[in-house]
Each structure stands twice: as C-alpha cells, then as structure tokens.
Coordinates of C-alpha atoms and ligand atoms in Angstrom, one line a residue:
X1 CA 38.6 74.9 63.3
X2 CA 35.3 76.7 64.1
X3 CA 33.9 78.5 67.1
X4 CA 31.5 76.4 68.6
X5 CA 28.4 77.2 70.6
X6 CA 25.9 75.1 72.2
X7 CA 22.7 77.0 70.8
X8 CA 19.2 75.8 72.3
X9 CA 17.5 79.2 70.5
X10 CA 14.7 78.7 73.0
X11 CA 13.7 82.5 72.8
X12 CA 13.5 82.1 68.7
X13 CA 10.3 79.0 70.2
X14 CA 8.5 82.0 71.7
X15 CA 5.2 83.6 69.8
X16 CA 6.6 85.1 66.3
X17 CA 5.6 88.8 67.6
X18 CA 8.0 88.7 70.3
X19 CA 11.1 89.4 67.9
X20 CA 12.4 89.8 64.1
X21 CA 14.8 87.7 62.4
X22 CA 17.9 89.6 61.6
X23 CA 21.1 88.8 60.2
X24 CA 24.3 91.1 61.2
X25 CA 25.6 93.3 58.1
X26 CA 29.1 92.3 57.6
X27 CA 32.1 94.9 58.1
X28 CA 35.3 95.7 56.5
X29 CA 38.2 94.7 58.4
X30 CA 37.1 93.2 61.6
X31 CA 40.1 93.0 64.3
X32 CA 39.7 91.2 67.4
X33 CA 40.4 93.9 70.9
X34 CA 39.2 91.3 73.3
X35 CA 37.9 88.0 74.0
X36 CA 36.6 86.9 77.3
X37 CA 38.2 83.4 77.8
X38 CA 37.2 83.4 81.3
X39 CA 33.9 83.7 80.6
X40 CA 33.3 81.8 77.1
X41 CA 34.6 79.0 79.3
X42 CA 31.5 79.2 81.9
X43 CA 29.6 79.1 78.3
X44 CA 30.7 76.2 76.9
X45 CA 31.7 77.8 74.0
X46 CA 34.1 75.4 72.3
X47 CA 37.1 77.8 71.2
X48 CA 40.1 75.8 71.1
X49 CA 42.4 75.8 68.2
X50 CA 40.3 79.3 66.8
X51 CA 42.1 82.2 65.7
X52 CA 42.5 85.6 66.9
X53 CA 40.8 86.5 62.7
X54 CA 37.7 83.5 63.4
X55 CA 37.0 85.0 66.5
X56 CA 36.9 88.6 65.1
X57 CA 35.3 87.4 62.2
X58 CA 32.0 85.6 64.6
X59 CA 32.5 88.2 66.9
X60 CA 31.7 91.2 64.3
X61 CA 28.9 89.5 63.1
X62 CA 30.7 89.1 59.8
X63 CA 30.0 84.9 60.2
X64 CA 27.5 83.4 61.8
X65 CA 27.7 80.7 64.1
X66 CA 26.3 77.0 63.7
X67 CA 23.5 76.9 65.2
X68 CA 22.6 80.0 65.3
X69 CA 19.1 82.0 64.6
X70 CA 19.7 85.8 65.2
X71 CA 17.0 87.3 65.7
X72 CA 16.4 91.3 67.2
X73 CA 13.6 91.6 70.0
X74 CA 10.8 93.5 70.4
X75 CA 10.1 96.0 73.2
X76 CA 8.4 99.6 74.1
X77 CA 9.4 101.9 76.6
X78 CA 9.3 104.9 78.9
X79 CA 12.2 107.0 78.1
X80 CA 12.9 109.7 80.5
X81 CA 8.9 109.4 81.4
X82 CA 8.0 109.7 77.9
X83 CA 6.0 106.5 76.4
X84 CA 7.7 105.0 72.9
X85 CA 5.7 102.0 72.2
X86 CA 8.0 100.7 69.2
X87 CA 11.7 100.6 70.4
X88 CA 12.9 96.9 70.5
X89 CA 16.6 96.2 69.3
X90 CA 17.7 98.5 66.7
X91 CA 21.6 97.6 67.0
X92 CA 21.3 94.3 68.6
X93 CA 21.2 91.2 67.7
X94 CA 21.1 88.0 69.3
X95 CA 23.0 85.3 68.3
X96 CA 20.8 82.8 70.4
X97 CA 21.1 81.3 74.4
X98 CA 22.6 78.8 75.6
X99 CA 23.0 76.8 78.7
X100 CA 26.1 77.4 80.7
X101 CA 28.0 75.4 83.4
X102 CA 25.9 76.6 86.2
X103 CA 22.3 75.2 84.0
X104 CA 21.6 78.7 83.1
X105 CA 20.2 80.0 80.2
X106 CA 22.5 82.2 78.7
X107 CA 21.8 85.3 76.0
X108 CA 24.5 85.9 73.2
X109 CA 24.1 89.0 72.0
X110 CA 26.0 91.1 69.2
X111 CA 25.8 95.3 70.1
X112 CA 26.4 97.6 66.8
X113 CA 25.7 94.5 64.1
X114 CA 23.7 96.6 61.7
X115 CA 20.3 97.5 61.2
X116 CA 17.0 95.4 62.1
X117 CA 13.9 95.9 61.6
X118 CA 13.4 98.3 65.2
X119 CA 16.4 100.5 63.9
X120 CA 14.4 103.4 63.2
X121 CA 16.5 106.2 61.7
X122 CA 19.3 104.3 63.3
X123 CA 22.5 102.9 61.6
X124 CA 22.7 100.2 64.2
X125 CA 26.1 100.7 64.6
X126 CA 28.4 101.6 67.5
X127 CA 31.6 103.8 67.9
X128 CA 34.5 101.7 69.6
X129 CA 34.1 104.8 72.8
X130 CA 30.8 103.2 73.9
X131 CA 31.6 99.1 73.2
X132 CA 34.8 99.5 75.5
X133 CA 33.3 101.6 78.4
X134 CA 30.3 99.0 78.8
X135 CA 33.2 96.2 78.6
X136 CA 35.6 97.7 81.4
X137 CA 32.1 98.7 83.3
X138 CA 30.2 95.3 83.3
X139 CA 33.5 93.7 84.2
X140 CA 34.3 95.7 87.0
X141 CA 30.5 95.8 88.1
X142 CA 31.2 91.8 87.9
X143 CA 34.6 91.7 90.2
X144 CA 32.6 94.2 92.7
X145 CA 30.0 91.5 92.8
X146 CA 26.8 93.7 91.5
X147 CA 24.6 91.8 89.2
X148 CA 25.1 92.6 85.6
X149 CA 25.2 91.4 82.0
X150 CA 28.4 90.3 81.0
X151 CA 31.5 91.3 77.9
X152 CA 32.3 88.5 76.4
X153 CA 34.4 90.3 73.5
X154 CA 34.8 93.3 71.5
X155 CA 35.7 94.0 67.5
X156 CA 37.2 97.1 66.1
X157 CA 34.7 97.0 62.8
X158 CA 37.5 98.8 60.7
X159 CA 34.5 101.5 59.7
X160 CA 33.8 104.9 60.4
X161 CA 30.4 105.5 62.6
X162 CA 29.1 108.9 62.2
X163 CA 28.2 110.8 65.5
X164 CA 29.0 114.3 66.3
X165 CA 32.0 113.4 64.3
X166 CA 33.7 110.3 62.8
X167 CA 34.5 107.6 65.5
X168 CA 35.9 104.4 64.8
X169 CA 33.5 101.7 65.1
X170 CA 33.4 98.7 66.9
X171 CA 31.2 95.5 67.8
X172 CA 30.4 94.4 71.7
X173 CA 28.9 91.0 72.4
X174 CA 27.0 91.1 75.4
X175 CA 26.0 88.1 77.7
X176 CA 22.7 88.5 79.7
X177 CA 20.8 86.0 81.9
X178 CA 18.3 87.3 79.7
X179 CA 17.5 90.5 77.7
X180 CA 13.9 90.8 79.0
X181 CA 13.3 93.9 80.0
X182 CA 10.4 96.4 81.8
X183 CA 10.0 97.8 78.3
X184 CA 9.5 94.0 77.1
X185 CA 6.1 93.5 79.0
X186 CA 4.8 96.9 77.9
X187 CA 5.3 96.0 74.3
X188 CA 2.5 93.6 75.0
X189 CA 0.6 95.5 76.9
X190 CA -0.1 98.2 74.8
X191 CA -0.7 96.2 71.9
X192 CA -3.4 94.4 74.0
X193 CA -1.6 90.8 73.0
X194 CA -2.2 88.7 76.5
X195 CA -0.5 85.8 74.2
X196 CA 2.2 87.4 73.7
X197 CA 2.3 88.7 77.4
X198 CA 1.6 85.2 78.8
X199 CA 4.5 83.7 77.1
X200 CA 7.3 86.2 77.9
X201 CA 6.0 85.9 81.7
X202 CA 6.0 82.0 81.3
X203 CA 9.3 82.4 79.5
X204 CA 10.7 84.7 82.5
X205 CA 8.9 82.7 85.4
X206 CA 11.1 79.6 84.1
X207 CA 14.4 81.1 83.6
X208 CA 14.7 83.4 86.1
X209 CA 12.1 82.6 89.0
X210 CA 11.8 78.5 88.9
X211 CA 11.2 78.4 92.5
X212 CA 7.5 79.6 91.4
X213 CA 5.4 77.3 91.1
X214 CA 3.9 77.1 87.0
X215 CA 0.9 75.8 88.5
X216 CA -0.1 78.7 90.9
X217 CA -3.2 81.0 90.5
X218 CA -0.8 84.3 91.6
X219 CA 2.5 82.6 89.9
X220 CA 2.2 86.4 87.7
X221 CA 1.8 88.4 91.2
X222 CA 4.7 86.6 92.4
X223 CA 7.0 87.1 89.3
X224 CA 6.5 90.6 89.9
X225 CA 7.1 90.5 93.4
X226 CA 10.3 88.3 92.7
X227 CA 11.4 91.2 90.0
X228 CA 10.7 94.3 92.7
X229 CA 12.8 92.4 95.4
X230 CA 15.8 91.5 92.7
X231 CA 15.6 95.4 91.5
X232 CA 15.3 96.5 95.6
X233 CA 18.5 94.7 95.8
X234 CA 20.5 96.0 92.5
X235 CA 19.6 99.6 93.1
X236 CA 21.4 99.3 96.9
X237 CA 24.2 97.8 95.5
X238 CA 24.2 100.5 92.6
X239 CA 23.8 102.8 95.5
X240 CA 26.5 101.5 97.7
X241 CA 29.2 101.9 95.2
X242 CA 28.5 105.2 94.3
X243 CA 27.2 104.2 91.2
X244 CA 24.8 105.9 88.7
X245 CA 23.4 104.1 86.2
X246 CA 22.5 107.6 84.1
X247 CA 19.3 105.7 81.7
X248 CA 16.8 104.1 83.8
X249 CA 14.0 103.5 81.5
X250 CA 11.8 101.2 81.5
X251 CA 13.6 99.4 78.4
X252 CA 16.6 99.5 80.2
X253 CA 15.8 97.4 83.6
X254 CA 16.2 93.9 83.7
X255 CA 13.1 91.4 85.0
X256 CA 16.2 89.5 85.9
X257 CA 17.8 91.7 88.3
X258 CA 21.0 92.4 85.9
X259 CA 22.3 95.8 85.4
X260 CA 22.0 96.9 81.8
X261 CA 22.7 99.3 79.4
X262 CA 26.4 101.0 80.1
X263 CA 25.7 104.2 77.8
X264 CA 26.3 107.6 80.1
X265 CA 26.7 105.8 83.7
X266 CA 29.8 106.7 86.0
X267 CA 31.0 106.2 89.5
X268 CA 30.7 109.4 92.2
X269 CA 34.4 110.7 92.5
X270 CA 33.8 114.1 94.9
X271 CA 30.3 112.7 96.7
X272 CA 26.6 114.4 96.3
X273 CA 23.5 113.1 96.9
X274 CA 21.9 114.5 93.9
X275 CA 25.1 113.8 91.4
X276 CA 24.3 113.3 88.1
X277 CA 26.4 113.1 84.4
X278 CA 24.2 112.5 82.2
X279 CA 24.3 115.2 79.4
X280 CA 20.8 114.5 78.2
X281 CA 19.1 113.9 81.9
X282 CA 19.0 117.5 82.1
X283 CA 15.9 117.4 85.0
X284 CA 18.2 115.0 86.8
X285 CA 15.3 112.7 86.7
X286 CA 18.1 109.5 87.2
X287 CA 20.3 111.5 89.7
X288 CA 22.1 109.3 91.9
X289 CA 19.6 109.6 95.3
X290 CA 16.7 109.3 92.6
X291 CA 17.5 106.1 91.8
X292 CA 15.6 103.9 94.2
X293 CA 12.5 106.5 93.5
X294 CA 13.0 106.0 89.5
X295 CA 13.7 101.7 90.3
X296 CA 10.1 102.0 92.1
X297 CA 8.1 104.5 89.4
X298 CA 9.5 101.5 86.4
X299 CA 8.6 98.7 88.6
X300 CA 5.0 100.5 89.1
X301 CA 4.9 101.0 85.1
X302 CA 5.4 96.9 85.2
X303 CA 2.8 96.1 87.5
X304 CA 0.5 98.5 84.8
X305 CA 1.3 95.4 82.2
X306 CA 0.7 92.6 84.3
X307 CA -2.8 93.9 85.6
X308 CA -4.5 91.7 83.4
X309 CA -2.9 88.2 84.2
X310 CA -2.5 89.1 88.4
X311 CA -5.5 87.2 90.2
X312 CA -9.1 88.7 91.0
X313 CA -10.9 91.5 89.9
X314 CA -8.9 94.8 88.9
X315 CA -9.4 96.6 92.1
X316 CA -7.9 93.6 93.8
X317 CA -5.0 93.3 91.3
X318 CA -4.3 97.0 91.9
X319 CA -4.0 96.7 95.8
X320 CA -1.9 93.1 95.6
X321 CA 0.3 95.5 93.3
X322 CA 0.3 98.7 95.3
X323 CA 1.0 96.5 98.2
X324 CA 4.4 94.7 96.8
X325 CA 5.3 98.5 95.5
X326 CA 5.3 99.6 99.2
X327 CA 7.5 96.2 100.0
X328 CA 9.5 97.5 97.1
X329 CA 11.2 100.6 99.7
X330 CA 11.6 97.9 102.6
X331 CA 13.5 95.8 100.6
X332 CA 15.9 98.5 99.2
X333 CA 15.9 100.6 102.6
X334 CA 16.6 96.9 104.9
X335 CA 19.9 96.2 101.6
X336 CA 21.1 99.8 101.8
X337 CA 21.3 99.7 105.3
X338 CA 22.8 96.0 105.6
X339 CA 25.2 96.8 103.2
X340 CA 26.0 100.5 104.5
X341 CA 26.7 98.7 108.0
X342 CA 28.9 96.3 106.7
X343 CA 31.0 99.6 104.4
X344 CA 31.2 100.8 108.0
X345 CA 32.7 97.4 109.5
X346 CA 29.5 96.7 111.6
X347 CA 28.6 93.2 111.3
X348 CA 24.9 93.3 112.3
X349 CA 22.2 95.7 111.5
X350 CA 21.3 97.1 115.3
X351 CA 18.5 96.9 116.7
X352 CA 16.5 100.0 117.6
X353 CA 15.6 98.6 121.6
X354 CA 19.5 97.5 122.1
X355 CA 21.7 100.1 123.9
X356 CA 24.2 101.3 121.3
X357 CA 21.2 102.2 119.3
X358 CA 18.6 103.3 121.7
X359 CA 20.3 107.6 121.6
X360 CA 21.0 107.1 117.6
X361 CA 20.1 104.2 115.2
X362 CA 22.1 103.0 112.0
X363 CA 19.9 104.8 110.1
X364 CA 20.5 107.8 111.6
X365 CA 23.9 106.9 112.1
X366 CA 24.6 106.6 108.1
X367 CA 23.2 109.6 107.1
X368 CA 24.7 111.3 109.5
X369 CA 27.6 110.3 107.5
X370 CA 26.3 111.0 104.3
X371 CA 25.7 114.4 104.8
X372 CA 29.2 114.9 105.7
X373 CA 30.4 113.5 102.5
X374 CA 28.4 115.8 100.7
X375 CA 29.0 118.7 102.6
X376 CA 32.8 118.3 102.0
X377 CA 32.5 116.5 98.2
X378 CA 34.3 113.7 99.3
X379 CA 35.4 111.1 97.5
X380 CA 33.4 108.2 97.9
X381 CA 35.4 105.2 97.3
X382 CA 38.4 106.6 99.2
X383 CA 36.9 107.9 102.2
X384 CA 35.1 104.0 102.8
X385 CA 38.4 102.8 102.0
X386 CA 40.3 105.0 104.0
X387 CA 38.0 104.3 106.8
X388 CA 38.5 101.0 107.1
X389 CA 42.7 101.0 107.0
X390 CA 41.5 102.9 110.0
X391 CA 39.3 100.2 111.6
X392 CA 42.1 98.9 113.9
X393 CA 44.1 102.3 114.7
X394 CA 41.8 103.1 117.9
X395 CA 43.2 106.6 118.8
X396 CA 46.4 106.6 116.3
X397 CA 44.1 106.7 113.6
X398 CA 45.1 110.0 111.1
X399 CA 41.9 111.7 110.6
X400 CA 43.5 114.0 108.4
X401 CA 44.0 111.6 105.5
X402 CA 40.1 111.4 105.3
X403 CA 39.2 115.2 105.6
X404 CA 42.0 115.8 102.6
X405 CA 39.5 113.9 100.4
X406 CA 37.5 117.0 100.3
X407 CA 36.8 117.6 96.3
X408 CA 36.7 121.4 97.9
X409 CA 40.1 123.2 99.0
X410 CA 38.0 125.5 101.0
X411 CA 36.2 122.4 102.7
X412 CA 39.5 121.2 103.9
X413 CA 39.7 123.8 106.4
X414 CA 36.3 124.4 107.1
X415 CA 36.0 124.1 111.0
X416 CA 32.7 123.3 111.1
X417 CA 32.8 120.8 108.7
X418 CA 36.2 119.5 110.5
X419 CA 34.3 119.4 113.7
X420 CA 31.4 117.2 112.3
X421 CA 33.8 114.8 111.3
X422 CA 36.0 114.2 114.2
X423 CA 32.9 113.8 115.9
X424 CA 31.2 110.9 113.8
X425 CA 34.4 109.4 114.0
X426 CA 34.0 109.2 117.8
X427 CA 31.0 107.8 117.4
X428 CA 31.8 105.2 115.0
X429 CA 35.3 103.9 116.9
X430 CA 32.7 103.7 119.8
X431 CA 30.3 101.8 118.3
X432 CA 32.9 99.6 116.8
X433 CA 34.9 98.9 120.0
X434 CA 31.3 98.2 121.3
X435 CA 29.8 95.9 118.6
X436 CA 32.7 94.3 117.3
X437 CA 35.8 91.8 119.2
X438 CA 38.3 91.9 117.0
X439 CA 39.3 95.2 115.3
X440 CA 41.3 93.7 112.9
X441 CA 38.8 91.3 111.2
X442 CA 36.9 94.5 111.0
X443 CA 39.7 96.2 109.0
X444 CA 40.0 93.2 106.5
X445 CA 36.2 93.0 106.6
X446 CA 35.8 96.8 105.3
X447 CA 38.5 96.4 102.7
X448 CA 36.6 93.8 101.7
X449 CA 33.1 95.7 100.7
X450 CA 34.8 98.8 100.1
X451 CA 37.0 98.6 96.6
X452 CA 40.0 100.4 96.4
X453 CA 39.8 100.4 92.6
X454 CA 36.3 101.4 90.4
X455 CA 36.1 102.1 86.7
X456 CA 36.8 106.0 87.2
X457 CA 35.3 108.2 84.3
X458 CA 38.6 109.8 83.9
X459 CA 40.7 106.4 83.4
X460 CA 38.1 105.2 81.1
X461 CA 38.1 108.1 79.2
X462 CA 42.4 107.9 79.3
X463 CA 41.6 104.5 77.8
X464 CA 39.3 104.8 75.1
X465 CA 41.3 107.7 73.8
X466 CA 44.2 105.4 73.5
X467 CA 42.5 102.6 71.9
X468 CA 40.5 104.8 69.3
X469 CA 44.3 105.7 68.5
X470 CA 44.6 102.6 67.7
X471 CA 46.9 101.7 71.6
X472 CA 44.9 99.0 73.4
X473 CA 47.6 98.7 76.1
X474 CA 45.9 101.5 78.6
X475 CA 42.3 99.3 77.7
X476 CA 44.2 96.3 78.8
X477 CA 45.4 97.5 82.3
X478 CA 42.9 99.4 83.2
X479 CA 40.9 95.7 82.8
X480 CA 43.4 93.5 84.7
X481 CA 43.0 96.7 87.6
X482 CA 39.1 96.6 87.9
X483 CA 39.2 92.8 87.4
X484 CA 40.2 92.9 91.3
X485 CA 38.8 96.0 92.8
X486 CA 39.2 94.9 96.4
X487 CA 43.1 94.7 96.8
X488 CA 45.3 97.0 96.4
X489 CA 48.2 96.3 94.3
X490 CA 51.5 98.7 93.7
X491 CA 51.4 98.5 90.1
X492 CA 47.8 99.3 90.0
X493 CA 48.5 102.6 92.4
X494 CA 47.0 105.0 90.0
X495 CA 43.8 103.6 89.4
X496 CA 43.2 103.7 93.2
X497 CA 43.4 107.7 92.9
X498 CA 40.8 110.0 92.5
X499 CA 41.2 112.2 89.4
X500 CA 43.4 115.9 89.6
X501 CA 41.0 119.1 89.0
X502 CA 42.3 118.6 85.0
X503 CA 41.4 115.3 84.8
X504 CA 37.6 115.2 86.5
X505 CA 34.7 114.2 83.8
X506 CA 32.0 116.2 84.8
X507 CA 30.2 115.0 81.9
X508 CA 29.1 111.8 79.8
X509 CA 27.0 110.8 76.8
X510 CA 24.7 108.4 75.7
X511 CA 27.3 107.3 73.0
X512 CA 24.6 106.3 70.8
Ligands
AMP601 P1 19.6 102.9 74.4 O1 19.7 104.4 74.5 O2 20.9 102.3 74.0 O3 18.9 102.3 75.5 O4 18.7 102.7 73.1 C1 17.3 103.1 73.0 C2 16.7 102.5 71.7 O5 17.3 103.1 70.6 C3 16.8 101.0 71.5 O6 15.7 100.6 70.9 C4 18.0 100.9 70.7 O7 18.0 99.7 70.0 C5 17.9 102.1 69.8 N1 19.2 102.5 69.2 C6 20.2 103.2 69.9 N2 21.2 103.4 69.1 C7 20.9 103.0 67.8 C8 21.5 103.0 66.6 N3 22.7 103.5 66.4 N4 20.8 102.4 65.5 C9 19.6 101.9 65.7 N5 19.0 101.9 66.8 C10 19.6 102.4 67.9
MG602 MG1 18.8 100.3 76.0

C-alpha cells in the first residue's frame, strides 16, 4: 500500500523564476513521532492500510510521493529591517498542493529535507527542538482558532544536526493555504520581473481572494487591501492571546492571513506590554505591543512591490496605498477592541454617545486594565480566565485569586496596585450587570474566548527535552492538552498553571 495524494502541482505551472526543483536528501533511519490523521483526512490524502515505516519513510522525504514535483520557492526579504534579496527556501521543500475537502488549495511542504538551491551556507536540516515546538504551536494556535499553517507530521531523521551542539534531527511537514509570503512579492520587485510579479498576484488573487473580480482595473489594489485587512485581523488575535510571534519579517508573513514561521515565538506568562524572548531581537524591534506597528511597516514594504501594477500614475498609486495603510490601524484597533470586549464578557462594542460609555469608553476601559496587568506582571491567560469564573459571582466574587497572579511577590501587597484593581473590578461588575441579562451566559461566554490551557514555553520546553531523550509520551499529552484549550479538564490540571520561578523561560531561539 502507498500513501496517496491528490497532487494538482498548480504552483510548479507558475513562471520557472518563481521556484527551484529540489528533491529531499534521504536520511538514515527515519522513525515516524506523529502523524496528523485528523488533518490528512480534510486532505484527502489516501492513507489507509500504510504503515507507521511508509509514512515515516514519505514523511522524511526519504520517498517521494506519486505525483509529486518538489520544488523549493523563491523569495527576498527584510529581516529585522535589513534587505536580503536572495532568501527563498533553503530547508523546505514542497511536496506540491492539493485540493482539500473544503475546495482549497492546499501546500504540502517538507521542513529540514536537505539543501536546495536557496540553502546558502545552510545544511537545510532541522534539530527535532524546533520541528516539535512549531507542531504543538500551530496546533494549539489552530484549537484557539487563530489562523495558521498547519502540522501534519513529524520524523525523527535518525541524524545528528549540528548547532551550538549536536541535536537530533528531525523532519516537519507543514500545511499552508499557501506559502506566499511578503518576502515573495519583493523577490520580484527587486529583480524588476513584472511577469513574474503579475503571476504570483494572479496566483494569490485566485486562491486566496476569489471574491475579486480577475477582470478589475484595481483587482492588485484590492489584493493588497484584502491582505492588510487579513493581517489587521491575525495580529489582534496574536495580540489577544498574549502571543508573540518573535520573527516578523517580511519573509515570514503570509498574503494569506496564516501565521507562520514557529522559530523563537512564546505566549506572555507574567504580562508586559513590551515583552519580548527573542534572543536575537535584541532592539525588541517584534516586542509584543510592536507587533501591530511591525504588521503595518511589512505591509507598507508590500505595497512598495505592488506600486507598479496598482492603477494610475505613481503619485496616485502611492496615496490609494498610504490610504489602505491608515485603514490598516482601523481594522486592527475595531478587532482588538471587539475581541478584548468579548475576553471581558461584553457582548457589544459600546458606543461612545450611550450612557455606560459617555464617563469612560471601552477603549479606555481596556487599557485601563492593561496597565494593571503590567504593573503587577500578571499572568495573562489566568487572570482572563480567572475573570470570567468570576463573571456570575456579583459581590462573592474572590478578588484575591486574581491579585495572587502577580509574577511579583512584592506586587501582591502593593496597596496601590491592590486598590487600582478592586476598583476596575467595580467598574467592570457594573458595566456587566448593566450591559449584559444573564450573568451566567457571560461566564460560559468568557471561558469560551479566554483558554485555560496555551502552549507555555516551559511545558514545551519539558516536552522537547523528553522527546530528544528519545520519551515522546510528555510530546503526546502536552498535544491532546492544547488540542482543547478552552475546557478545563482534571487530568490536564498542570498545563492550566503558570510556570514556578525555576521553571519560567525567559528566553528562546530561532532554532535554526
Ligand atoms: P527563518 O529564520 O526560518 O525564517 O529562515 C530564514 C531563511 O534562512 C530562509 O530562507 C530559510 O530557508 C533559511 N534557512 C534557515 N535555516 C536554514 C538551514 N538550516 N539551512 C538552509 N537554509 C536555512
Ligand atoms: Mg521563515
């Protein structure tokens, strides 16, 4: 029995400079860790009667599908501001797209399969640390209902990969609505190739946009416009979660509106507006309150590309640009604040002439609330979830569950900070009692936005180590807890705490 895929290949039909045929380098002793059956099945990827050894052995790149016509794509982008015209997929290679049950185009993608002609000085391999953080991250990002590419399985390679030390490595294959990125449309920019340029934005305005009509004069201008809004939208949900994303260059944003590119991102534990892990974002350029900024500075670096194909003269392109880069912070301010509202159990965004709004407006109201957080460090997933078991408690409610989140023993006591608290508490049971009927739809509501369990650095750090040690167990349970991050569950107790001062991660790495 073989694996079967339904390959169309319809990126392999675009110009020949948009990509490099490349064949995976086979490994030693490929061993299957995971295999997504879930999501193979929304593929139609034919895997009944396979083995655990045929999947690891397609899977690792070692055999190559039916069909298939891998193949590593060309891009350029800005890292960290900086402009590198030749990047394009140095340890990727896609194994083709497909259609999937929903009449999406689907990319296939094999992550650590060897050199390709865009490697560079790079082995284009990757240790197994990296390959299961982006699987337990993408999933989880998935089951909190954020936008993202997907892990459809992972291979221990049975070969060393040589980074700071020796890691085991391992091979990820990634599922994308499509791997087009920022850094995809500079490539052709900057080589001056409107061919090229024309037929990725024909390419993306099909797959991704379709409600555009081919036909239309500005059908580019409203591509990108369709792109800002999907990004406006990603980074609030980002934002929402406590979620930094740690890379945002240009060659690492989606035109499709997917997060990408797992390497040092991490979930807030102890809340502060400019948070950051990253060991190589030492300016804090992609700090978590940056984000929206950075979203907006790659999206202008996008419109740069486009100029040439948006309608009327290049003073006219410019403003029709400038103009959907200012919609750009509409659209993420009018998410973040629908979304925040909802966190909070509101379930309408007031308006600033109705009466609960008229002395203080949600905006206001929020980061009034944000400011607390970070004043104390607390932790941001418990204190939302925390807030809303308390939705329906009225004047019962134990306030002194939420100050205890306090990352800070010294902020646990602080008066001040104590006072600030009970107050916007007040305010919020208020509002509540005042906007909403019944306090116990809130509550379930709340719990519903506001996850109980998130990917935290420490467990997937707990979880790697295990699994490079050759235990996948800790991998496995971690998984089946993000898989449902909105319930809590007693066997999944742990993962809903926030690390102890031993355990915190203050750190990550690009894992490269
Ligand atoms: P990333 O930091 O993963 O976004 O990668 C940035 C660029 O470096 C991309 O062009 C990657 O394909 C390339 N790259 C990263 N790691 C490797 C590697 N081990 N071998 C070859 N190319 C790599
Ligand atoms: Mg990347």
């Amino acid at each position: 029995m073989s694996l079967l895929f339904p390959f169309e290949n319809a990126y392999a039909q675009l110009p020949a400079q948009c990509f490099s045929k490349a064949l995976p380098t086979p490994v030693k002793k490929p061993q299957l860790i995971r295999f997504n059956e879930a999501l193979a099945r929304t593929l139609n990827i034919d895997f009944s009667n396979v083995t655990d050894d045929e999947l690891a052995a397609v899977f690792s790149g070692n055999e190559t599908p039916e069909n298939s016509e891998p193949l590593a794509m060309a891009y350029s982008g800005h890292q960290f501001g900086n402009l590198n015209p030749q990047l394009g997929d140095g340890r990727a290679i896609l194994l083709g797209d497909l259609i999937d049950v929903r009449g999406q185009l689907m990319d296939v993608q094999l992550k650590g399969a060897g050199r390709t002609p865009y490697s560079r000085g790079g082995d284009g391999r990757s240790p197994m640390g990296p390959a299961l953080r982006e699987y337990i991250l993408c999933e989880a990002m998935t089951a909190l209902g954020v936008p993202t590419t997907r892990a459809l399985a992972v291979v221990a390679s049975g070969e060393p990969v040589v980074r700071q030390q020796r890691e085991p490595g391992a091979i990820f294959t990634r599922v994308a609505s499509s791997h087009i990125r920022v850094g995809t449309f500079q490539y052709f920019a900057l080589r001056r190739d409107e061919e090229g340029l024309k037929a990725i934005a024909d390419h993306v305005i099909e797959r991704h946009y379709p409600e555009i009509d081919s036909t239309a004069e500005d059908r580019y201008l409203q591509m990108f416009k369709a792109i800002c809004k999907a990004q406006a939208d990603l980074i609030a949900h980002w934002m929402l979660l406590g979620f930094i994303h740690g890379v945002m260059n240009t060659d690492n944003m989606t035109v499709s509106g997917e997060t990408i590119d797992y390497g040092p991102c991490a979930f807030i534990d102890a809340f502060s507006m400019n948070k950051k892990f990253s060991s190589i974002d030492q300016q804090g350029r992609y700090a978590y309150n940056n984000q929206p900024a950075i979203g907006q500075w790659n999206l202008a670096r996008l419109a740069e590309s486009l100029l040439g194909l948006f309608p009327g003269d290049e003073k006219e392109a410019v403003a029709a640009a400038t103009e959907i880069l200012g919609d750009y912070s509409h659209w993420h301010h009018s998410a973040w604040q629908a979304g925040i509202n909802k966190k909070l159990g509101f379930s309408t965004v007031g308006d600033e002439d109705d009466a609960i709004n008229r002395a203080e407006n949600d905006k206001a109201f929020s980061e009034r609330l944000l400011k607390i957080l970070d004043d104390g460090r607390l932790d941001f997933t418990l204190f939302f979830r925390r807030l809303s078991d308390l939705a329906d408690q009225g004047s019962n409610a134990d306030r002194a569950s939420l100050l205890a989140l306090a990352d800070d023993p010294e902020a646990r006591k602080s008066e001040p900070l104590l006072t600030e608290l009970n107050a916007w508490l007040d305010d919020w049971q208020t509002r509540l009692s005042e906007r909403e009927v019944d306090l116990v739809t809130v509550k379930a509501r709340m719990h519903s936005v506001n996850p109980a369990i998130i990917p935290r650095n420490h467990r997937v750090a707990e979880a790697i180590a295990a699994a490079e040690a050759g235990d996948y167990t800790v991998f496995d349970k971690l998984l089946s807890a993000v898989e449902q991050p909105y319930v809590s569950r007693p066997e999944f107790a742990e993962y809903e705490q926030g690390p102890q001062p031993e355990e915190k991660v203050l750190r990550t790495f690009c894992g490269t």
